[in-house]
Short mmCIF file of C-alpha atoms in Angstrom, two decimals:
data_model
loop_
_atom_site.label_atom_id
_atom_site.label_comp_id
_atom_site.label_asym_id
_atom_site.label_seq_id
_atom_site.Cartn_x
_atom_site.Cartn_y
_atom_site.Cartn_z
CA MET A 1 -4.99 -39.98 -13.69
CA ASP A 2 -3.74 -36.56 -14.71
CA LEU A 3 -5.30 -33.22 -15.57
CA LYS A 4 -4.99 -33.83 -19.32
CA GLN A 5 -7.06 -37.02 -19.06
CA ILE A 6 -9.64 -35.25 -16.92
CA ASN A 7 -9.89 -32.36 -19.37
CA TYR A 8 -10.29 -34.70 -22.35
CA PHE A 9 -13.02 -36.64 -20.56
CA ILE A 10 -14.97 -33.47 -19.67
CA VAL A 11 -14.85 -32.15 -23.24
CA VAL A 12 -15.95 -35.49 -24.75
CA CYS A 13 -18.84 -35.72 -22.27
CA GLU A 14 -19.96 -32.17 -22.94
CA GLN A 15 -19.71 -32.53 -26.73
CA ARG A 16 -21.08 -36.09 -26.78
CA SER A 17 -18.71 -36.71 -29.64
CA PHE A 18 -15.05 -37.56 -30.15
CA SER A 19 -14.95 -35.71 -33.45
CA ARG A 20 -16.25 -32.46 -31.95
CA ALA A 21 -13.81 -32.88 -29.03
CA VAL A 22 -10.98 -33.10 -31.59
CA GLU A 23 -11.94 -29.67 -32.95
CA ILE A 24 -11.98 -28.09 -29.49
CA LEU A 25 -8.88 -29.77 -28.07
CA ASP A 26 -6.90 -29.63 -31.33
CA VAL A 27 -5.47 -33.10 -30.83
CA SER A 28 -6.05 -36.31 -32.81
CA GLN A 29 -8.95 -38.61 -32.03
CA PRO A 30 -6.64 -41.60 -31.29
CA SER A 31 -4.84 -39.47 -28.69
CA ILE A 32 -8.12 -38.58 -26.98
CA SER A 33 -9.31 -42.18 -27.08
CA ARG A 34 -6.01 -43.43 -25.66
CA GLN A 35 -6.08 -41.01 -22.70
CA ILE A 36 -9.66 -41.90 -21.82
CA GLN A 37 -8.84 -45.62 -22.05
CA LEU A 38 -5.97 -45.09 -19.62
CA LEU A 39 -8.36 -43.25 -17.31
CA GLU A 40 -10.91 -46.08 -17.47
CA ALA A 41 -8.19 -48.64 -16.81
CA GLU A 42 -7.05 -46.80 -13.71
CA LEU A 43 -10.59 -46.35 -12.39
CA ARG A 44 -11.60 -49.89 -13.46
CA GLN A 45 -14.86 -48.51 -14.81
CA HIS A 46 -16.32 -47.92 -18.25
CA LEU A 47 -16.92 -44.17 -18.36
CA LEU A 48 -18.32 -43.77 -21.89
CA ARG A 49 -20.56 -45.79 -24.19
CA ARG A 50 -21.11 -45.30 -27.88
CA THR A 51 -24.56 -44.40 -29.22
CA GLY A 52 -25.94 -43.86 -32.68
CA ARG A 53 -25.23 -40.12 -32.34
CA GLY A 54 -21.82 -40.31 -30.67
CA VAL A 55 -20.97 -41.11 -27.05
CA GLU A 56 -22.49 -40.49 -23.66
CA PRO A 57 -21.26 -41.09 -20.10
CA THR A 58 -22.21 -44.30 -18.33
CA GLU A 59 -23.66 -44.17 -14.84
CA ALA A 60 -20.10 -44.40 -13.48
CA GLY A 61 -19.06 -41.77 -16.01
CA LEU A 62 -21.73 -39.35 -14.75
CA ARG A 63 -20.53 -39.79 -11.18
CA PHE A 64 -16.94 -39.26 -12.21
CA LEU A 65 -17.90 -36.22 -14.34
CA ASN A 66 -18.91 -34.32 -11.20
CA HIS A 67 -15.52 -35.06 -9.63
CA ALA A 68 -13.72 -34.23 -12.87
CA ARG A 69 -15.36 -30.81 -13.14
CA ALA A 70 -14.53 -30.03 -9.51
CA LEU A 71 -10.88 -31.07 -10.02
CA HIS A 72 -10.65 -29.06 -13.24
CA LYS A 73 -12.08 -25.97 -11.53
CA LEU A 74 -9.73 -26.35 -8.58
CA ALA A 75 -6.74 -26.72 -10.90
CA GLY A 76 -7.81 -23.56 -12.73
CA HIS A 77 -8.05 -21.63 -9.48
CA ALA A 78 -4.61 -22.85 -8.44
CA LYS A 79 -3.12 -21.77 -11.78
CA GLN A 80 -4.79 -18.36 -11.61
CA ASP A 81 -3.61 -17.84 -8.04
CA LEU A 82 -0.01 -18.61 -8.91
CA GLN A 83 -0.17 -16.42 -12.02
CA THR A 84 -1.44 -13.56 -9.86
CA PHE A 85 1.30 -14.22 -7.34
CA ARG A 86 3.95 -14.25 -10.06
CA SER A 87 2.57 -11.07 -11.59
CA SER A 88 2.66 -9.32 -8.21
CA ALA A 89 6.09 -10.66 -7.31
CA GLN A 90 7.50 -9.45 -10.63
CA GLY A 91 5.38 -6.33 -10.83
CA LYS A 92 5.49 -2.79 -9.60
CA VAL A 93 4.46 -1.25 -6.31
CA ARG A 94 3.50 2.42 -5.96
CA LEU A 95 4.47 4.09 -2.68
CA GLY A 96 3.45 7.56 -1.57
CA LEU A 97 5.65 9.60 0.80
CA PRO A 98 5.51 13.14 2.21
CA PRO A 99 8.32 15.21 0.65
CA ARG A 100 10.34 15.52 3.87
CA VAL A 101 10.09 11.79 4.53
CA ALA A 102 10.93 11.00 0.90
CA ARG A 103 14.16 13.00 1.04
CA ARG A 104 15.32 11.11 4.12
CA LEU A 105 14.09 7.58 3.43
CA THR A 106 13.98 7.01 -0.34
CA PRO A 107 17.60 5.76 -0.70
CA LEU A 108 17.12 3.27 2.14
CA ILE A 109 13.72 2.08 0.87
CA VAL A 110 15.01 1.54 -2.67
CA GLN A 111 18.05 -0.35 -1.41
CA GLU A 112 15.98 -2.67 0.77
CA PHE A 113 13.33 -3.17 -1.92
CA ARG A 114 15.93 -4.20 -4.51
CA ALA A 115 17.34 -6.72 -2.02
CA GLN A 116 13.96 -8.24 -1.15
CA ALA A 117 12.16 -8.03 -4.51
CA PRO A 118 14.88 -8.05 -7.19
CA SER A 119 12.46 -8.91 -10.00
CA SER A 120 10.11 -6.04 -9.19
CA SER A 121 10.20 -2.26 -9.31
CA ILE A 122 9.05 0.49 -6.99
CA SER A 123 7.61 3.88 -7.87
CA ILE A 124 7.73 6.60 -5.19
CA ALA A 125 5.36 9.53 -5.45
CA GLU A 126 5.62 12.60 -3.21
CA GLY A 127 2.66 14.61 -2.02
CA LEU A 128 0.77 16.14 0.85
CA SER A 129 -0.87 13.63 3.17
CA SER A 130 -4.36 14.88 2.32
CA ASP A 131 -3.68 14.40 -1.40
CA MET A 132 -2.11 10.94 -1.01
CA ARG A 133 -5.07 9.75 1.04
CA GLY A 134 -7.20 10.46 -2.03
CA TRP A 135 -4.68 8.71 -4.28
CA LEU A 136 -5.00 5.57 -2.16
CA ILE A 137 -8.79 5.61 -2.37
CA LYS A 138 -8.62 6.12 -6.16
CA ASN A 139 -6.01 3.32 -6.54
CA ARG A 140 -3.34 5.67 -7.88
CA ILE A 141 -0.88 4.31 -5.29
CA ASP A 142 -0.71 1.03 -3.36
CA LEU A 143 0.38 2.29 0.07
CA ALA A 144 1.64 5.48 1.68
CA LEU A 145 3.04 7.13 4.77
CA LEU A 146 0.64 9.86 5.86
CA TYR A 147 0.69 12.41 8.64
CA ASP A 148 -2.44 12.37 10.81
CA PRO A 149 -4.89 11.26 8.09
CA SER A 150 -8.63 11.55 8.57
CA PRO A 151 -10.51 8.23 8.78
CA ALA A 152 -11.50 6.37 5.61
CA ALA A 153 -13.58 3.19 5.55
CA MET A 154 -11.54 1.78 2.65
CA LEU A 155 -8.15 2.25 4.32
CA ALA A 156 -6.30 0.57 7.18
CA TYR A 157 -3.98 2.72 9.32
CA GLU A 158 -0.96 1.72 11.39
CA THR A 159 1.13 4.19 13.38
CA ILE A 160 4.81 4.04 12.36
CA TYR A 161 6.35 7.00 14.17
CA ARG A 162 5.40 9.91 16.43
CA GLU A 163 7.32 13.14 16.90
CA ASP A 164 6.76 16.22 19.04
CA MET A 165 5.90 19.54 17.42
CA VAL A 166 7.88 22.66 18.38
CA LEU A 167 7.61 26.41 17.97
CA ALA A 168 10.46 27.30 15.59
CA TYR A 169 11.97 30.74 14.92
CA ALA A 170 15.21 32.52 14.08
CA LYS A 171 17.86 32.83 16.77
CA ALA A 172 17.95 36.56 15.98
CA CYS A 173 14.27 36.88 16.93
CA GLN A 174 13.72 39.45 19.70
CA PRO A 175 12.37 39.05 22.22
CA ARG A 176 13.12 35.34 22.09
CA PRO A 177 10.40 33.05 23.54
CA PRO A 178 11.24 30.91 26.57
CA ARG A 179 12.61 27.43 25.86
CA LEU A 180 9.36 25.89 27.06
CA ILE A 181 5.95 27.36 26.32
CA LYS A 182 2.39 26.23 26.95
CA ALA A 183 -0.06 25.53 24.14
CA VAL A 184 -2.33 28.33 25.42
CA GLN A 185 0.48 30.79 24.65
CA LEU A 186 0.71 29.97 20.94
CA GLY A 187 -1.71 32.75 20.02
CA GLN A 188 0.90 35.32 21.09
CA TYR A 189 3.20 34.64 18.12
CA PRO A 190 2.75 35.69 14.46
CA MET A 191 2.65 32.41 12.57
CA VAL A 192 3.56 31.10 9.15
CA LEU A 193 1.69 27.81 8.73
CA PRO A 194 0.53 25.58 5.91
CA SER A 195 -2.99 26.21 4.68
CA MET A 196 -5.82 23.78 5.39
CA PRO A 197 -6.19 20.83 4.98
CA ASN A 198 -2.46 20.31 5.60
CA SER A 199 -1.99 17.73 8.38
CA ILE A 200 0.20 20.02 10.53
CA ARG A 201 -2.28 22.87 10.27
CA THR A 202 -5.19 20.57 11.09
CA LEU A 203 -3.37 19.07 14.09
CA VAL A 204 -2.39 22.48 15.50
CA GLU A 205 -5.82 24.01 14.87
CA ASN A 206 -7.55 21.11 16.66
CA ILE A 207 -5.35 21.48 19.75
CA CYS A 208 -5.78 25.25 19.81
CA ASN A 209 -9.55 24.95 19.41
CA ASP A 210 -9.63 22.61 22.42
CA PHE A 211 -7.92 25.33 24.49
CA GLU A 212 -9.83 28.22 22.87
CA VAL A 213 -6.62 29.66 21.43
CA SER A 214 -6.87 31.88 18.33
CA LEU A 215 -3.75 31.62 16.21
CA ASN A 216 -2.26 34.74 14.66
CA ILE A 217 -1.72 33.53 11.08
CA VAL A 218 0.22 36.15 9.09
CA ALA A 219 1.08 33.91 6.11
CA GLU A 220 0.11 30.51 4.72
CA VAL A 221 2.41 28.28 2.71
CA ASP A 222 1.73 24.75 1.54
CA VAL A 223 5.15 23.21 2.12
CA VAL A 224 6.74 22.83 5.55
CA GLN A 225 10.23 23.52 4.22
CA THR A 226 9.03 26.85 2.80
CA ALA A 227 7.65 27.79 6.21
CA VAL A 228 11.02 26.95 7.78
CA GLU A 229 12.83 29.08 5.19
CA THR A 230 10.43 31.96 5.83
CA ILE A 231 11.07 32.16 9.57
CA SER A 232 14.81 32.48 8.97
CA TYR A 233 14.24 35.88 7.31
CA ASP A 234 11.62 37.55 9.49
CA GLN A 235 10.25 37.96 13.00
CA VAL A 236 7.72 35.20 12.47
CA PHE A 237 7.23 31.71 13.89
CA THR A 238 6.03 28.32 12.75
CA ILE A 239 5.04 25.02 14.33
CA ILE A 240 6.83 22.01 12.85
CA PRO A 241 8.08 18.55 13.81
CA ARG A 242 11.28 18.90 15.81
CA SER A 243 13.38 17.23 13.11
CA ALA A 244 12.10 19.54 10.34
CA ILE A 245 14.19 22.39 11.66
CA HIS A 246 17.20 20.74 9.99
CA ASP A 247 15.55 20.72 6.54
CA THR A 248 17.01 24.05 5.47
CA ALA A 249 20.52 25.20 4.68
CA ARG A 250 20.01 28.00 7.22
CA HIS A 251 19.18 25.64 10.10
CA ARG A 252 22.11 26.90 12.18
CA GLU A 253 20.34 30.25 12.34
CA LEU A 254 17.19 28.69 13.77
CA THR A 255 16.10 27.46 17.16
CA PHE A 256 12.89 26.33 18.82
CA SER A 257 10.83 26.20 21.97
CA ALA A 258 9.26 22.96 23.17
CA ILE A 259 5.48 22.98 23.62
CA LYS A 260 3.79 21.53 26.70
CA ASP A 261 0.34 21.29 28.31
CA PRO A 262 -0.21 19.46 26.06
CA VAL A 263 2.76 18.20 24.10
CA ILE A 264 1.62 18.21 20.47
CA MET A 265 2.61 14.98 18.72
CA ASN A 266 2.21 14.27 15.04
CA ASN A 267 1.41 10.77 13.88
CA LEU A 268 3.16 9.19 10.87
CA VAL A 269 0.83 6.45 9.66
CA LEU A 270 1.26 3.55 7.24
CA ALA A 271 -1.91 3.55 5.14
CA MET A 272 -3.03 0.71 2.87
CA PRO A 273 -6.33 -0.20 1.19
CA ILE A 274 -8.21 -2.87 3.13
CA ASN A 275 -8.60 -4.82 -0.14
CA SER A 276 -5.18 -4.23 -1.65
CA PRO A 277 -4.97 -4.79 -5.43
CA ASN A 278 -1.27 -5.69 -5.06
CA PRO A 279 -1.08 -7.53 -1.74
CA GLU A 280 2.25 -9.34 -2.01
CA LEU A 281 4.43 -6.42 -3.08
CA SER A 282 2.50 -3.99 -0.88
CA GLU A 283 3.14 -6.15 2.17
CA THR A 284 6.83 -6.51 1.25
CA THR A 285 7.11 -2.72 1.03
CA ALA A 286 5.11 -2.25 4.24
CA ASN A 287 7.49 -4.56 6.10
CA ILE A 288 10.44 -2.52 4.83
CA LEU A 289 8.83 0.64 6.21
CA ARG A 290 8.06 -1.05 9.53
CA SER A 291 11.69 -2.15 9.88
CA ILE A 292 13.16 1.34 9.49
CA ASP A 293 14.35 3.07 12.66
CA MET A 294 12.40 6.29 12.08
CA GLY A 295 13.88 7.96 15.14
CA LYS A 296 17.35 7.51 13.67
CA HIS A 297 16.57 8.58 10.11
CA MET A 298 14.13 11.42 10.79
CA VAL A 299 16.51 13.51 12.94
#
């Protein structure tokens, strides 16, 4: 038996008529009759009997009808699943990255994605971690790398990379801080920091609150690179990931002090919806991100 025979049999049984089945299936009545005869021959059972109003299933036909409907439904599910898989495999994935990460990793991500999913495309959006978390929840992107995101019931988080935060300033700054300072000393320095709810600001504020340290915020900027540029022109300081100090053309004029007691570590997280609308391509992209040596590419 094949799916065509099963489909013809179901339609004839439901319509109780060969002529009405012809209209629905758009094939000739002899073709329908022939396929059902082949089915009966294989099963060695009469499945239909003629009546004054058309046809109806025999007792064997009724039993087989239940199996036929189950097989037809299963075949439909299989077809739909493969169509979804094909659509995803040949579709588009939307990845969100923080600007600093995007500048460093986009060429590598695109290269690997083209190698692993040549029939698909990738769209990379840049944004603040707090904004991209909302994009994930609203299905504007499929996955993202976020810095220290707040919990969300709809999202799954996986740490990809951690980096220590440092107190950065111009080499010309006088008096220059010691090379190693304690977190409780951070309130001594005039700071340029991103405004809330930036992930760096939130992380630093939480640590300082734990140690009852009041930060001296003299300016707020929303982009880390802008904060780094600002400290190169004035007697002000910022707290950034160690590698971010290289994200300005004036980086040779800058230096930093390590922070201890405690060491402040940021957390770069792979975030994906728990029920991903694009699971195959999202997982392919996630595996690419997992395979990247972040320590090598983020310095």
